[in-house]
PDB file of C-alpha atoms in Angstrom:
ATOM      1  CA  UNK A 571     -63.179 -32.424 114.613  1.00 33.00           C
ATOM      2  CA  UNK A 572     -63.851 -35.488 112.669  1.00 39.00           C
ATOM      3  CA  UNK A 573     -62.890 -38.845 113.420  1.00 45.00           C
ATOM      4  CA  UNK A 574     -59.622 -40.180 111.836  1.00 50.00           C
ATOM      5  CA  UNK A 575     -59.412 -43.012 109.548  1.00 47.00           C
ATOM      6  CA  UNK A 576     -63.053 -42.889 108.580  1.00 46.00           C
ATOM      7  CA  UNK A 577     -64.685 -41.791 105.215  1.00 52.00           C
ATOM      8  CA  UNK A 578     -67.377 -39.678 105.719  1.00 45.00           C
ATOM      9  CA  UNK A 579     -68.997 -41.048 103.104  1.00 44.00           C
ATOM     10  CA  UNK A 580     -65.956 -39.415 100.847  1.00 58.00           C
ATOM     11  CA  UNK A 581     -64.807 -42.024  98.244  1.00 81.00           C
ATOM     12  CA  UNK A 582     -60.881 -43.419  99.440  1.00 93.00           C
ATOM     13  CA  UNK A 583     -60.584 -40.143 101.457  1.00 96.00           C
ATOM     14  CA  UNK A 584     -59.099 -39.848 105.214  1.00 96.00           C
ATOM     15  CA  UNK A 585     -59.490 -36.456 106.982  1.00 95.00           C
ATOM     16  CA  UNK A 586     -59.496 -35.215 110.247  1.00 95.00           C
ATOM     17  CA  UNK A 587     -58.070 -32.393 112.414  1.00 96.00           C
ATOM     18  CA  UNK A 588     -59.285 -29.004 112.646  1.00 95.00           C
ATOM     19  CA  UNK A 589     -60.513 -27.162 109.416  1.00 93.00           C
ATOM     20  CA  UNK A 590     -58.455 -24.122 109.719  1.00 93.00           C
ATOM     21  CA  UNK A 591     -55.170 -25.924 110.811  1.00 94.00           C
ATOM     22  CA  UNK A 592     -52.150 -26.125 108.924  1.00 96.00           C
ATOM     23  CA  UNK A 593     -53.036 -28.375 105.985  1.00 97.00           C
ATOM     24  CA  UNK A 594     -51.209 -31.517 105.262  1.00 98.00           C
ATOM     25  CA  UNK A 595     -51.758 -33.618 102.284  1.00 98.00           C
ATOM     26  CA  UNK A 596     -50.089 -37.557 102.778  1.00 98.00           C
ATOM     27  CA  UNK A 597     -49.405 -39.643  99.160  1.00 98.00           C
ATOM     28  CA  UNK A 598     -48.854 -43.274  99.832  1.00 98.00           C
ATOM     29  CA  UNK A 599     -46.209 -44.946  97.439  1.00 94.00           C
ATOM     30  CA  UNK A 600     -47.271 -48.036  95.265  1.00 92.00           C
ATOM     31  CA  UNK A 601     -48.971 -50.947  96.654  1.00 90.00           C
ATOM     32  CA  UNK A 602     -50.383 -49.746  99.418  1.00 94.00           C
ATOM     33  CA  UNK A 603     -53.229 -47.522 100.795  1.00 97.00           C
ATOM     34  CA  UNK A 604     -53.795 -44.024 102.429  1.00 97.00           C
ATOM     35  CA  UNK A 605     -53.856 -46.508 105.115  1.00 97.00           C
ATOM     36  CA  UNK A 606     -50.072 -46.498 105.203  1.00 96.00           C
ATOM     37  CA  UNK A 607     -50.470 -42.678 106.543  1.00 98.00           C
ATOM     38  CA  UNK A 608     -52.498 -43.557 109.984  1.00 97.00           C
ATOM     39  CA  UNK A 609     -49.427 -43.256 112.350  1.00 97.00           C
ATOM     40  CA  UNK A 610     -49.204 -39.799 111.214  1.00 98.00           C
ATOM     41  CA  UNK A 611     -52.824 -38.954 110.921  1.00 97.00           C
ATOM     42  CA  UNK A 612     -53.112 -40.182 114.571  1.00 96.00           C
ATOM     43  CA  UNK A 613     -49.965 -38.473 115.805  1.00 97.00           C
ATOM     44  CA  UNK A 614     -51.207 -34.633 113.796  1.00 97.00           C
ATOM     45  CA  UNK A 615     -54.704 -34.522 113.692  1.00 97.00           C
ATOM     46  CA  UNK A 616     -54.991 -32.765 117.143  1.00 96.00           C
ATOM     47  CA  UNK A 617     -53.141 -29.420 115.510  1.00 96.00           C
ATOM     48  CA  UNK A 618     -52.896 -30.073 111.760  1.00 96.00           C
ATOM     49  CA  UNK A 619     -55.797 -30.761 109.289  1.00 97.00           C
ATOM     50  CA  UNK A 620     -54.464 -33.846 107.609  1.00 97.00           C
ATOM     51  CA  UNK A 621     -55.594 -35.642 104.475  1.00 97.00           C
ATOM     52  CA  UNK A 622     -55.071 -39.095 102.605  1.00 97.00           C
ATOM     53  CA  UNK A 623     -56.418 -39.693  99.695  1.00 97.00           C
ATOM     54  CA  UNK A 624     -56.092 -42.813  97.745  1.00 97.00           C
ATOM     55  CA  UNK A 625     -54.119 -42.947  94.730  1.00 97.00           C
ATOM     56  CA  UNK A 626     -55.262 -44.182  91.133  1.00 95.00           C
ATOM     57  CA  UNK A 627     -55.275 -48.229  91.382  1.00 94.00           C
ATOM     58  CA  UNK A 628     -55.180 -48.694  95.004  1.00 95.00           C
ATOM     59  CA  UNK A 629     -58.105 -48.878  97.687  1.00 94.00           C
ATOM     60  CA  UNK A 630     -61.033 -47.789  96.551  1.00 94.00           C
ATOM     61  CA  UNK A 631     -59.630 -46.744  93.456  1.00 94.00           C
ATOM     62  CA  UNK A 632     -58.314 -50.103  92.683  1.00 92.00           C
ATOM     63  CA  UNK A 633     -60.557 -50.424  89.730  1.00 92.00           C
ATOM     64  CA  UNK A 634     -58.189 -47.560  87.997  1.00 93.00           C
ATOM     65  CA  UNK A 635     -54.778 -47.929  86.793  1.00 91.00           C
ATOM     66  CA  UNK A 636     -51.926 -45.389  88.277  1.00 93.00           C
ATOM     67  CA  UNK A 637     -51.264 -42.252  85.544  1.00 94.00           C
ATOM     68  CA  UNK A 638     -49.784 -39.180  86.818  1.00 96.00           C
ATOM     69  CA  UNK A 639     -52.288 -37.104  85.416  1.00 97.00           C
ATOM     70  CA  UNK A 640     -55.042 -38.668  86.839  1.00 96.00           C
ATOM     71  CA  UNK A 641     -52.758 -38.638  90.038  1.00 97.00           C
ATOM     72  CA  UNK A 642     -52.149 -34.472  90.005  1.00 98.00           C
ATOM     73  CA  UNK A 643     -56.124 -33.876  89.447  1.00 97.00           C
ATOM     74  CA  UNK A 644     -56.878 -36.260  92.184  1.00 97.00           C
ATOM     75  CA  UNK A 645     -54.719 -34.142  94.592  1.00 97.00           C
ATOM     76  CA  UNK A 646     -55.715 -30.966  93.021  1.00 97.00           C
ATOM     77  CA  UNK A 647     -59.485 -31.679  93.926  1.00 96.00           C
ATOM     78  CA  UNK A 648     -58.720 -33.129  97.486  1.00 97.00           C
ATOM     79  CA  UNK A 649     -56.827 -29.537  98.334  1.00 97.00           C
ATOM     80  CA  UNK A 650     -59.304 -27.862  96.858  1.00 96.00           C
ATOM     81  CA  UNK A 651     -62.288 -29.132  98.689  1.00 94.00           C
ATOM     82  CA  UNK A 652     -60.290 -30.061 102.313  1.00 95.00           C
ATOM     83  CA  UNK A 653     -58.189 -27.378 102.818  1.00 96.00           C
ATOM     84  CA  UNK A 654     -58.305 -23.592 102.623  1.00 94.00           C
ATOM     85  CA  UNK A 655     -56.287 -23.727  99.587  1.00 96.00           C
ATOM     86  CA  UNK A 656     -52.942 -25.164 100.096  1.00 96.00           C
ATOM     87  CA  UNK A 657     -51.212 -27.613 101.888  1.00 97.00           C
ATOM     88  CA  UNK A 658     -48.006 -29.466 102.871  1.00 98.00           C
ATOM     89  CA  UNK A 659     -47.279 -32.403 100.964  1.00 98.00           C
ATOM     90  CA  UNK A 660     -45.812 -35.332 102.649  1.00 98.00           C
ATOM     91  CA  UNK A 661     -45.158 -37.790  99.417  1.00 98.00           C
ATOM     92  CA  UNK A 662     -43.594 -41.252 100.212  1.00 97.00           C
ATOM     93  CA  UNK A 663     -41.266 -43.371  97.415  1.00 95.00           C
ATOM     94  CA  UNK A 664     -44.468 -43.026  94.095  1.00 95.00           C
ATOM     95  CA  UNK A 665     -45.919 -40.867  96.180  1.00 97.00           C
ATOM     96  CA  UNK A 666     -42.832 -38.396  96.865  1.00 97.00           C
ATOM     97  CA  UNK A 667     -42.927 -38.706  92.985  1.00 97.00           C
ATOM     98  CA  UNK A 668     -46.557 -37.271  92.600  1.00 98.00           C
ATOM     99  CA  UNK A 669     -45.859 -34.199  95.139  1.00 98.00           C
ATOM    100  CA  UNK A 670     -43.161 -32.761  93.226  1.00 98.00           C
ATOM    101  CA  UNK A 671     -44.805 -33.333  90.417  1.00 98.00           C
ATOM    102  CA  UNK A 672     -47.689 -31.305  91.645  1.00 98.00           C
ATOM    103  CA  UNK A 673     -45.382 -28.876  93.376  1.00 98.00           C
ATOM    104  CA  UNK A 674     -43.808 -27.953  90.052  1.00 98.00           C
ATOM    105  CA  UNK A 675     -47.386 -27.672  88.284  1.00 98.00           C
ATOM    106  CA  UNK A 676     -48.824 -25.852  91.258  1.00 98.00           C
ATOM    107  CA  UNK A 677     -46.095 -24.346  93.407  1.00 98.00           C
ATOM    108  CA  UNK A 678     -48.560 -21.785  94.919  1.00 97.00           C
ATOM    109  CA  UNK A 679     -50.942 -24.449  96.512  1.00 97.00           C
ATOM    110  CA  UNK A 680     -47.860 -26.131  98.366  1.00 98.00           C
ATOM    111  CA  UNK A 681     -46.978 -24.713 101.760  1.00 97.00           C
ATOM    112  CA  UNK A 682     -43.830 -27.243 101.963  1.00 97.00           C
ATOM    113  CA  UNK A 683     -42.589 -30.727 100.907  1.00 98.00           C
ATOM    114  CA  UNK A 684     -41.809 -34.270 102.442  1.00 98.00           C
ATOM    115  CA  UNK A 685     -40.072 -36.271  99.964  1.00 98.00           C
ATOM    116  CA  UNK A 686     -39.521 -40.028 101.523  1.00 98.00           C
ATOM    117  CA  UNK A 687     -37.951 -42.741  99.181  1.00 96.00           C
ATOM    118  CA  UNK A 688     -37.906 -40.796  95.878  1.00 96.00           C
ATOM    119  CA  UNK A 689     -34.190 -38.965  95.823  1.00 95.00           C
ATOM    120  CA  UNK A 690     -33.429 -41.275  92.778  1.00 93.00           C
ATOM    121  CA  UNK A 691     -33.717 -39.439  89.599  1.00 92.00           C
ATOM    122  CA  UNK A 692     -35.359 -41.971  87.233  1.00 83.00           C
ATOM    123  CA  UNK A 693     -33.240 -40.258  84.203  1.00 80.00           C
ATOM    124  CA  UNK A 694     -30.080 -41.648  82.323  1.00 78.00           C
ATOM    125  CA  UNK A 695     -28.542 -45.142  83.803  1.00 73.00           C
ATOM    126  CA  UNK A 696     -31.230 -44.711  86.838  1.00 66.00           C
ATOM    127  CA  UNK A 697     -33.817 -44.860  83.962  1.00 59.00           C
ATOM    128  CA  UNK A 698     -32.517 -47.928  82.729  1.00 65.00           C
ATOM    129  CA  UNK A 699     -32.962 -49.177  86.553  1.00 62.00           C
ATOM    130  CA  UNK A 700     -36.399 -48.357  86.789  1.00 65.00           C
ATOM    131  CA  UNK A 701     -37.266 -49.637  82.915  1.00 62.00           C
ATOM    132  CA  UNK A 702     -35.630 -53.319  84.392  1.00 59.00           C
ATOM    133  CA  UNK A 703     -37.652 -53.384  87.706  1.00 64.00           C
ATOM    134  CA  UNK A 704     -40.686 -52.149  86.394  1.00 58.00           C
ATOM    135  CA  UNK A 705     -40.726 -54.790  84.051  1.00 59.00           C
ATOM    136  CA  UNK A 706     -39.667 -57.673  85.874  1.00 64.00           C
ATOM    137  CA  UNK A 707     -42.454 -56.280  88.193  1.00 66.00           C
ATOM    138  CA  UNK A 708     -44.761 -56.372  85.338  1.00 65.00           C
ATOM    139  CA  UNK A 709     -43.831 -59.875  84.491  1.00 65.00           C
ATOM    140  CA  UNK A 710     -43.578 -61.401  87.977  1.00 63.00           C
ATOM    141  CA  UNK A 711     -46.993 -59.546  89.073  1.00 67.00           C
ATOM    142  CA  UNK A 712     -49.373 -60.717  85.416  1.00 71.00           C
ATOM    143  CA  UNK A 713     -50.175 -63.864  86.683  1.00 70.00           C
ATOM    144  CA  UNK A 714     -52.829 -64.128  89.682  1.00 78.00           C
ATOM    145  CA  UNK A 715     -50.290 -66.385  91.348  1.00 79.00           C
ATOM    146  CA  UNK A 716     -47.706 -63.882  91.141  1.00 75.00           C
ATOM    147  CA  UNK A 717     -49.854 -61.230  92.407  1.00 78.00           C
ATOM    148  CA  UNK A 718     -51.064 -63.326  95.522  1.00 85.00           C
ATOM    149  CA  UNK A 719     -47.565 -64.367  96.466  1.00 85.00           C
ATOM    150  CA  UNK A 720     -46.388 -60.394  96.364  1.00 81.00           C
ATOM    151  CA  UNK A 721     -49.522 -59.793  98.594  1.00 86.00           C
ATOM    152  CA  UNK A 722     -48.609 -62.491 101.171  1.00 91.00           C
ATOM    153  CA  UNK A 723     -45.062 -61.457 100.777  1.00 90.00           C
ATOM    154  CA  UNK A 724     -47.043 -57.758 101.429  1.00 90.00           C
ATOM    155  CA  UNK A 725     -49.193 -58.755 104.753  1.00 90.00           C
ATOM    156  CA  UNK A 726     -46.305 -60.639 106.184  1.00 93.00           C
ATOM    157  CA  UNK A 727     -44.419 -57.192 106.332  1.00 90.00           C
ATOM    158  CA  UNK A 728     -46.817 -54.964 107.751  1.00 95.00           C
ATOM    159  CA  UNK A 729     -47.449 -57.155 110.821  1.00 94.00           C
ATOM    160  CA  UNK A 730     -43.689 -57.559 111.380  1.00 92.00           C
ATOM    161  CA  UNK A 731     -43.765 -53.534 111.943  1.00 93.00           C
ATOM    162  CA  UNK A 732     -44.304 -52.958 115.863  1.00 90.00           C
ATOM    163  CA  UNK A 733     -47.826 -51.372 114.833  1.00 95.00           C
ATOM    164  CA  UNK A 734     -50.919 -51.249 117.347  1.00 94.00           C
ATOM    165  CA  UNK A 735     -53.596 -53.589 116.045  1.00 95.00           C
ATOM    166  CA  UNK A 736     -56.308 -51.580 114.671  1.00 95.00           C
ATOM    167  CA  UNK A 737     -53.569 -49.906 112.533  1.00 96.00           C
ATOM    168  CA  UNK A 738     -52.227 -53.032 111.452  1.00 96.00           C
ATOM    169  CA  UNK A 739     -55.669 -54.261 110.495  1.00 96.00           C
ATOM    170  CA  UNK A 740     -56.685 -51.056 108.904  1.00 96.00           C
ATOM    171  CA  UNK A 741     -53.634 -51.695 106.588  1.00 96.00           C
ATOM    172  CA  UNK A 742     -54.185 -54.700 105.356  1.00 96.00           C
ATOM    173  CA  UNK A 743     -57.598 -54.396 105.233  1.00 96.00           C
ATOM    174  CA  UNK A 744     -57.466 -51.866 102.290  1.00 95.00           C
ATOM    175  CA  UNK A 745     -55.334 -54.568 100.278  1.00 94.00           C
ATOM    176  CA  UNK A 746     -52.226 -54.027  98.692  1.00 92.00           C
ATOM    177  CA  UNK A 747     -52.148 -53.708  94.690  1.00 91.00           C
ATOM    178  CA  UNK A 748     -48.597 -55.150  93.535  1.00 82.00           C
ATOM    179  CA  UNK A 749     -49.031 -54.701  90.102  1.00 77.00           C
ATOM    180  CA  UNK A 750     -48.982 -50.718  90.417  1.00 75.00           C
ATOM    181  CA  UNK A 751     -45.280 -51.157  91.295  1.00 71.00           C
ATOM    182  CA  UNK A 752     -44.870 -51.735  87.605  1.00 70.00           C
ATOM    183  CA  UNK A 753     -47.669 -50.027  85.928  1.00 71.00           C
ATOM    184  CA  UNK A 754     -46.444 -46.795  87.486  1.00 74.00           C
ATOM    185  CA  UNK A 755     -43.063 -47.365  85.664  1.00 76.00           C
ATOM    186  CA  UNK A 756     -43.857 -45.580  82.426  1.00 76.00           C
ATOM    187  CA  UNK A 757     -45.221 -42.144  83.999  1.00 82.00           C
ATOM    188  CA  UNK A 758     -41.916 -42.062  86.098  1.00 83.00           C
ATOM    189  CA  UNK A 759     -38.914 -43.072  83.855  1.00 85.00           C
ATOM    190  CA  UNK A 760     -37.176 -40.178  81.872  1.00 87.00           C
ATOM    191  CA  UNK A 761     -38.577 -37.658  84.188  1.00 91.00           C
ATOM    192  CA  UNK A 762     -35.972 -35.094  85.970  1.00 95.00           C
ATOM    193  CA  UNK A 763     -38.114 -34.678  89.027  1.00 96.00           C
ATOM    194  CA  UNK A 764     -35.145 -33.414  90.330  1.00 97.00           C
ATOM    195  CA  UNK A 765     -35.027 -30.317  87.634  1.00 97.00           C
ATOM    196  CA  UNK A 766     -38.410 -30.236  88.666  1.00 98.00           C
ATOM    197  CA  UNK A 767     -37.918 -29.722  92.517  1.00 98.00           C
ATOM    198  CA  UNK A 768     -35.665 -26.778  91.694  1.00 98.00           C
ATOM    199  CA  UNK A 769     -38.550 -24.766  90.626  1.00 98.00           C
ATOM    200  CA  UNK A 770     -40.596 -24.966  93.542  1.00 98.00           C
ATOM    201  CA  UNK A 771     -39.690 -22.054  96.185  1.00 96.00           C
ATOM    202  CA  UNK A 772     -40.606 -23.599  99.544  1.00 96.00           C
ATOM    203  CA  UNK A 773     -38.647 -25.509 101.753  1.00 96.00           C
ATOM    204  CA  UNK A 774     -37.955 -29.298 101.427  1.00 97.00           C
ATOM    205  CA  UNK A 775     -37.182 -31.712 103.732  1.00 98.00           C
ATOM    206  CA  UNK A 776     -35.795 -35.486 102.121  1.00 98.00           C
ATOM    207  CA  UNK A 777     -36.626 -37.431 104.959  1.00 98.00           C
ATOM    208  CA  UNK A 778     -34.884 -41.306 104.016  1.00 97.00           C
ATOM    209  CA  UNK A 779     -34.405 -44.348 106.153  1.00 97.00           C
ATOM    210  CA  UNK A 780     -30.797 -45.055 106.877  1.00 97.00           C
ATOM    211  CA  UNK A 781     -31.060 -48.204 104.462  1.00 96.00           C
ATOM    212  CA  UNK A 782     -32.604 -47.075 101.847  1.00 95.00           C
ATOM    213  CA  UNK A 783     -29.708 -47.613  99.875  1.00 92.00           C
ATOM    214  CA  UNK A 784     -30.495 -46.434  96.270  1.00 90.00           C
ATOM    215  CA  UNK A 785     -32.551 -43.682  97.258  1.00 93.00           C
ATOM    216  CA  UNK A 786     -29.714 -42.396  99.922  1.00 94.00           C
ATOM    217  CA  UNK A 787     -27.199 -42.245  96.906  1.00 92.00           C
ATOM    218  CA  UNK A 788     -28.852 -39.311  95.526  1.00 93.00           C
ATOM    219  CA  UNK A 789     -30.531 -37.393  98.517  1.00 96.00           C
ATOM    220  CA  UNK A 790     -27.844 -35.203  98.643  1.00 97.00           C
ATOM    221  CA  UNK A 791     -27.996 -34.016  95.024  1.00 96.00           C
ATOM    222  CA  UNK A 792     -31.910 -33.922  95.459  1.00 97.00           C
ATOM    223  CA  UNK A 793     -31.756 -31.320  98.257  1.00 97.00           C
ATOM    224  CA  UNK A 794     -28.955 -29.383  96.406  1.00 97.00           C
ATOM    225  CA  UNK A 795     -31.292 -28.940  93.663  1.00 97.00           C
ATOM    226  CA  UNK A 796     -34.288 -27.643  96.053  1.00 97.00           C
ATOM    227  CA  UNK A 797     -34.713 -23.746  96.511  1.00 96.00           C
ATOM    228  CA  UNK A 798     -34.465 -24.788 100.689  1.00 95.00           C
ATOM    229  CA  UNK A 799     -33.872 -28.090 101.115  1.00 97.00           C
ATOM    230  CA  UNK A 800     -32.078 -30.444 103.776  1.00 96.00           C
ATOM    231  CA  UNK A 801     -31.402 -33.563 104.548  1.00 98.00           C
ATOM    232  CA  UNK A 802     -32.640 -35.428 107.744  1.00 98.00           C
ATOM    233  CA  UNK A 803     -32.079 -39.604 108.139  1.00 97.00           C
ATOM    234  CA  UNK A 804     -34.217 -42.067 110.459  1.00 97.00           C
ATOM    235  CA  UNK A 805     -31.495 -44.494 111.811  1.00 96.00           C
ATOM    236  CA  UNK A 806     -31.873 -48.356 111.188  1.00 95.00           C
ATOM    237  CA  UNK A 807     -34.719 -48.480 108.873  1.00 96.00           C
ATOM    238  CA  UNK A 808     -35.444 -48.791 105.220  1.00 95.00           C
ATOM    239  CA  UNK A 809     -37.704 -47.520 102.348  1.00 95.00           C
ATOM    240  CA  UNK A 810     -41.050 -46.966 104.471  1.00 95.00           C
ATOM    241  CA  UNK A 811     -39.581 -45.651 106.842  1.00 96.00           C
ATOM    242  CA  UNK A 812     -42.536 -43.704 108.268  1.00 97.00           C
ATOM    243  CA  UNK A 813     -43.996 -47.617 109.245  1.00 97.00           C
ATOM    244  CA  UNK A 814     -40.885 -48.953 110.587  1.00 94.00           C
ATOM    245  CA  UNK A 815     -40.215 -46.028 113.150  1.00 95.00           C
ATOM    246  CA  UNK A 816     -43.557 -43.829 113.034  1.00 96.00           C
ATOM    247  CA  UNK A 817     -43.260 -41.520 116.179  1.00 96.00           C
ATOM    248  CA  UNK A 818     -40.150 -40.622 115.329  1.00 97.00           C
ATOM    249  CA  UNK A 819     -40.821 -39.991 111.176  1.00 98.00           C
ATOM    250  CA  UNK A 820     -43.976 -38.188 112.568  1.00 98.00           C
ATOM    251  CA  UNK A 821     -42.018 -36.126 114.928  1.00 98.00           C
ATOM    252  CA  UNK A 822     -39.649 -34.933 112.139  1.00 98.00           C
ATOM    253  CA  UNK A 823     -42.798 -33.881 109.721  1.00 98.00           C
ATOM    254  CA  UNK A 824     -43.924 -31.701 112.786  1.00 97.00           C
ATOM    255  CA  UNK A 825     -40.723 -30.315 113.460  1.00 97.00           C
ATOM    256  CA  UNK A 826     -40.287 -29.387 109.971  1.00 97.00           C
ATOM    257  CA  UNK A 827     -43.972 -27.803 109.684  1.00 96.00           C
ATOM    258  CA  UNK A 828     -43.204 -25.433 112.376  1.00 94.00           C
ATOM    259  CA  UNK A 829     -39.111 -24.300 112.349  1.00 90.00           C
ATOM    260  CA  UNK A 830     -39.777 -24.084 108.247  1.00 80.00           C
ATOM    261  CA  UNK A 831     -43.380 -23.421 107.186  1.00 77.00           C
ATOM    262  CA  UNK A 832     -45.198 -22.029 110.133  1.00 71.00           C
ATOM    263  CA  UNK A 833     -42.543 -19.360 109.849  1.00 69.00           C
ATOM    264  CA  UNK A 834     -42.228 -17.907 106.722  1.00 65.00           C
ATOM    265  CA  UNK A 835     -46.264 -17.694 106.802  1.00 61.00           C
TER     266      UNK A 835
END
């Protein structure tokens, strides 16, 4: 078994756990890292073989700017070359975003999906939404200043979470990337992800915080639209949720792994 939350010498790669495990893929919304994903590495890798890969224009790949595309290959390669094939994706706010994207694309290389943050559809007036924020993002992020302030504004958060200290440095050592908030805009506005999600066969599980407002409004339509899909809610937190309560968000990924994927294999 490898040793979580190092490289290997693979380039913005995390992967541990055994090799013929249960495969499950993490994607890390905007800003941060795969380093968002240790709680749940930590609390899987003894039965699951987990993965993190960094998205375009974050960690290591920070030089890159976020495109779906480039996203969906990324993923495709990591599944191909750390897992037997397939894999569970556990996608959180952009993140959610790029697993049903690449469920939809690739439905028979997903064994099930975890969609955190990303029950808004970014179509119609929620399109309109995400054209405003991503610009002001765009605008408020352009100038260095801007960008420093978000990233203080960034740090400040994580060690606010009640996070053991190498996790908490491992976080912030990988950086966070506030301008990816906003350049991710354009490859997620006017996309039905949620006409998208209702071509994928597997089961789906919309894990939200309880305050995650805008997101909430439309989990229920989002898991309507899903082949199999339910709801579950992680009382008293918000957007990233899987920081802000991480036993218990890692607990319901396992659960869901073995009453709804283990089980239909």
């Amino acid at each position: 078994m490898e040793r979580l939350g190092v490289d290997s010498g693979r380039s913005g790669i995390d992967v541990a756990g055994p090799e013929d495990g249960q495969a499950i893929v993490f994607v890390h919304g905007a800003m941060f890292t795969r380093k968002l994903w240790l709680p749940q590495l930590a609390g899987l890798e003894n039965e699951y073989r987990v993965v993190a890969p960094d998205l375009p224009g974050h960690g290591v790949r920070s030089h890159e700017t976020f495109r779906m595309d480039p996203a969906i290959d990324l993923l495709e390669s990591v599944i191909d070359e750390y897992t037997d094939g397939s894999a569970v994706l556990v996608g959180l706010s952009l993140g959610g975003y790029v697993a049903t994207e690449y469920a939809y694309r690739n439905p028979e290389e997903v064994d099930g999906l975890v969609l955190t943050g990303c029950s808004a559809n970014p179509v119609g007036g929620m399109a309109m939404l995400t054209r405003a924020v991503g610009g002001l993002s765009r605008l408020a992020t352009k100038p260095d200043v801007g960008c420093r302030a978000v990233e203080r504004l960034g740090y400040r958060w994580v060690r606010n979470r009640d996070l053991p200290e190498d996790v908490e440095a491992a976080i912030i050592d990988a950086g966070i990337y506030p301008r990816e908030f906003g350049r991710a805009d354009p490859d997620i506005r006017d996309e039905d992800f949620r006409a998208k999600l209702s071509t994928y066969s597997g089961s789906t599980l919309i894990l939200n915080g309880e305050h995650d407002k805008i997101m909430r409004r439309g989990e229920r339509k989002h898991a309507a639209a899903a082949v199999d899909g339910r709801i579950e809610v992680l009382a008293d937190v918000g957007h990233i949720c899987n920081l802000h309560r991480p036993q218990t968000y890692t607990s319901r990924v396992h659960n869901f792994i073995r009453r709804r994927v283990e089980q239909l294999q």
